[in-house]
Amino acid sequence: MSEVRSFHVLLAPLGQLSGNGQLRETVQERRKRKGDNVPFWYLSPELVRKFNLPGSGLEGVVAEEITAINWLKLRFGGESITAELDLEQLREFASGLPPGPVFRDISI
């Protein structure tokens, strides 16, 4: 049975949140401290579309706690909104970690 609830969402252009790997570390640390079922999820651009959130080419973070979103917004930028989302679908589709950092060869 689905449970639709109000969540806080941070949206930003792809790479702004996850590009340097720090969001991945943040999600891992939060899950380590609060358990794997902590209401805190990363949304790829595909998942942003799946959950019918506004914008194109955006990635996002969904959290139950506004303080988590406010901290991420201060750290990474982006726009915060609230959205009615299905908890079971978040758990099913958005439980993966954000992508790791992109390493570039800067040697000459």
PDB file of C-alpha atoms in Angstrom, residues 14-77:
ATOM      1  CA  LEU A  14      22.960  17.725 -12.848  1.00  0.00           C
ATOM      2  CA  GLY A  15      26.419  17.634 -11.262  1.00  0.00           C
ATOM      3  CA  GLN A  16      25.918  20.579  -8.921  1.00  0.00           C
ATOM      4  CA  LEU A  17      24.965  18.282  -6.038  1.00  0.00           C
ATOM      5  CA  SER A  18      26.813  15.075  -6.902  1.00  0.00           C
ATOM      6  CA  GLY A  19      29.704  16.157  -9.131  1.00  0.00           C
ATOM      7  CA  ASN A  20      32.518  16.138  -6.579  1.00  0.00           C
ATOM      8  CA  GLY A  21      31.422  13.090  -4.573  1.00  0.00           C
ATOM      9  CA  GLN A  22      30.687  14.983  -1.356  1.00  0.00           C
ATOM     10  CA  LEU A  23      26.939  14.330  -1.572  1.00  0.00           C
ATOM     11  CA  ARG A  24      27.675  10.610  -1.850  1.00  0.00           C
ATOM     12  CA  GLU A  25      29.754  10.832   1.337  1.00  0.00           C
ATOM     13  CA  THR A  26      26.972  12.794   3.052  1.00  0.00           C
ATOM     14  CA  VAL A  27      24.348  10.155   2.194  1.00  0.00           C
ATOM     15  CA  GLN A  28      26.645   7.333   3.338  1.00  0.00           C
ATOM     16  CA  GLU A  29      27.397   9.087   6.637  1.00  0.00           C
ATOM     17  CA  ARG A  30      23.721   9.879   7.301  1.00  0.00           C
ATOM     18  CA  ARG A  31      22.745   6.250   6.674  1.00  0.00           C
ATOM     19  CA  LYS A  32      25.598   5.039   8.870  1.00  0.00           C
ATOM     20  CA  ARG A  33      24.462   7.262  11.761  1.00  0.00           C
ATOM     21  CA  LYS A  34      20.679   6.960  11.376  1.00  0.00           C
ATOM     22  CA  GLY A  35      20.216   3.599   9.631  1.00  0.00           C
ATOM     23  CA  ASP A  36      19.453   2.572   6.075  1.00  0.00           C
ATOM     24  CA  ASN A  37      15.794   3.565   6.383  1.00  0.00           C
ATOM     25  CA  VAL A  38      16.505   7.233   7.118  1.00  0.00           C
ATOM     26  CA  PRO A  39      14.150   9.339   4.953  1.00  0.00           C
ATOM     27  CA  PHE A  40      16.916  10.818   2.765  1.00  0.00           C
ATOM     28  CA  TRP A  41      17.174   9.973  -0.942  1.00  0.00           C
ATOM     29  CA  TYR A  42      19.111  11.033  -4.043  1.00  0.00           C
ATOM     30  CA  LEU A  43      17.178  11.545  -7.270  1.00  0.00           C
ATOM     31  CA  SER A  44      18.910  11.227 -10.617  1.00  0.00           C
ATOM     32  CA  PRO A  45      17.429  13.271 -13.493  1.00  0.00           C
ATOM     33  CA  GLU A  46      15.433  10.176 -14.481  1.00  0.00           C
ATOM     34  CA  LEU A  47      13.952   9.960 -10.983  1.00  0.00           C
ATOM     35  CA  VAL A  48      13.233  13.700 -10.900  1.00  0.00           C
ATOM     36  CA  ARG A  49      11.106  13.090 -14.014  1.00  0.00           C
ATOM     37  CA  LYS A  50       9.575   9.886 -12.592  1.00  0.00           C
ATOM     38  CA  PHE A  51       8.378  11.746  -9.495  1.00  0.00           C
ATOM     39  CA  ASN A  52       7.009  14.596 -11.665  1.00  0.00           C
ATOM     40  CA  LEU A  53       9.172  17.250 -10.062  1.00  0.00           C
ATOM     41  CA  PRO A  54       9.614  20.546 -11.937  1.00  0.00           C
ATOM     42  CA  GLY A  55      12.528  21.183 -14.258  1.00  0.00           C
ATOM     43  CA  SER A  56      14.665  19.348 -16.774  1.00  0.00           C
ATOM     44  CA  GLY A  57      18.234  18.073 -16.429  1.00  0.00           C
ATOM     45  CA  LEU A  58      18.036  18.350 -12.647  1.00  0.00           C
ATOM     46  CA  GLU A  59      19.159  16.084  -9.851  1.00  0.00           C
ATOM     47  CA  GLY A  60      17.699  16.216  -6.393  1.00  0.00           C
ATOM     48  CA  VAL A  61      17.720  15.208  -2.766  1.00  0.00           C
ATOM     49  CA  VAL A  62      14.561  14.338  -0.845  1.00  0.00           C
ATOM     50  CA  ALA A  63      14.429  14.492   2.939  1.00  0.00           C
ATOM     51  CA  GLU A  64      11.870  14.464   5.678  1.00  0.00           C
ATOM     52  CA  GLU A  65      13.803  17.030   7.723  1.00  0.00           C
ATOM     53  CA  ILE A  66      13.929  20.598   6.405  1.00  0.00           C
ATOM     54  CA  THR A  67      17.198  21.146   8.280  1.00  0.00           C
ATOM     55  CA  ALA A  68      18.897  18.507   6.114  1.00  0.00           C
ATOM     56  CA  ILE A  69      17.733  20.247   2.932  1.00  0.00           C
ATOM     57  CA  ASN A  70      18.674  23.688   4.274  1.00  0.00           C
ATOM     58  CA  TRP A  71      22.189  22.473   5.080  1.00  0.00           C
ATOM     59  CA  LEU A  72      22.587  20.926   1.625  1.00  0.00           C
ATOM     60  CA  LYS A  73      21.282  24.098  -0.003  1.00  0.00           C
ATOM     61  CA  LEU A  74      23.857  26.173   1.868  1.00  0.00           C
ATOM     62  CA  ARG A  75      26.588  23.690   0.896  1.00  0.00           C
ATOM     63  CA  PHE A  76      25.721  23.043  -2.749  1.00  0.00           C
ATOM     64  CA  GLY A  77      23.143  25.627  -3.832  1.00  0.00           C
TER      65      GLY A  77
END
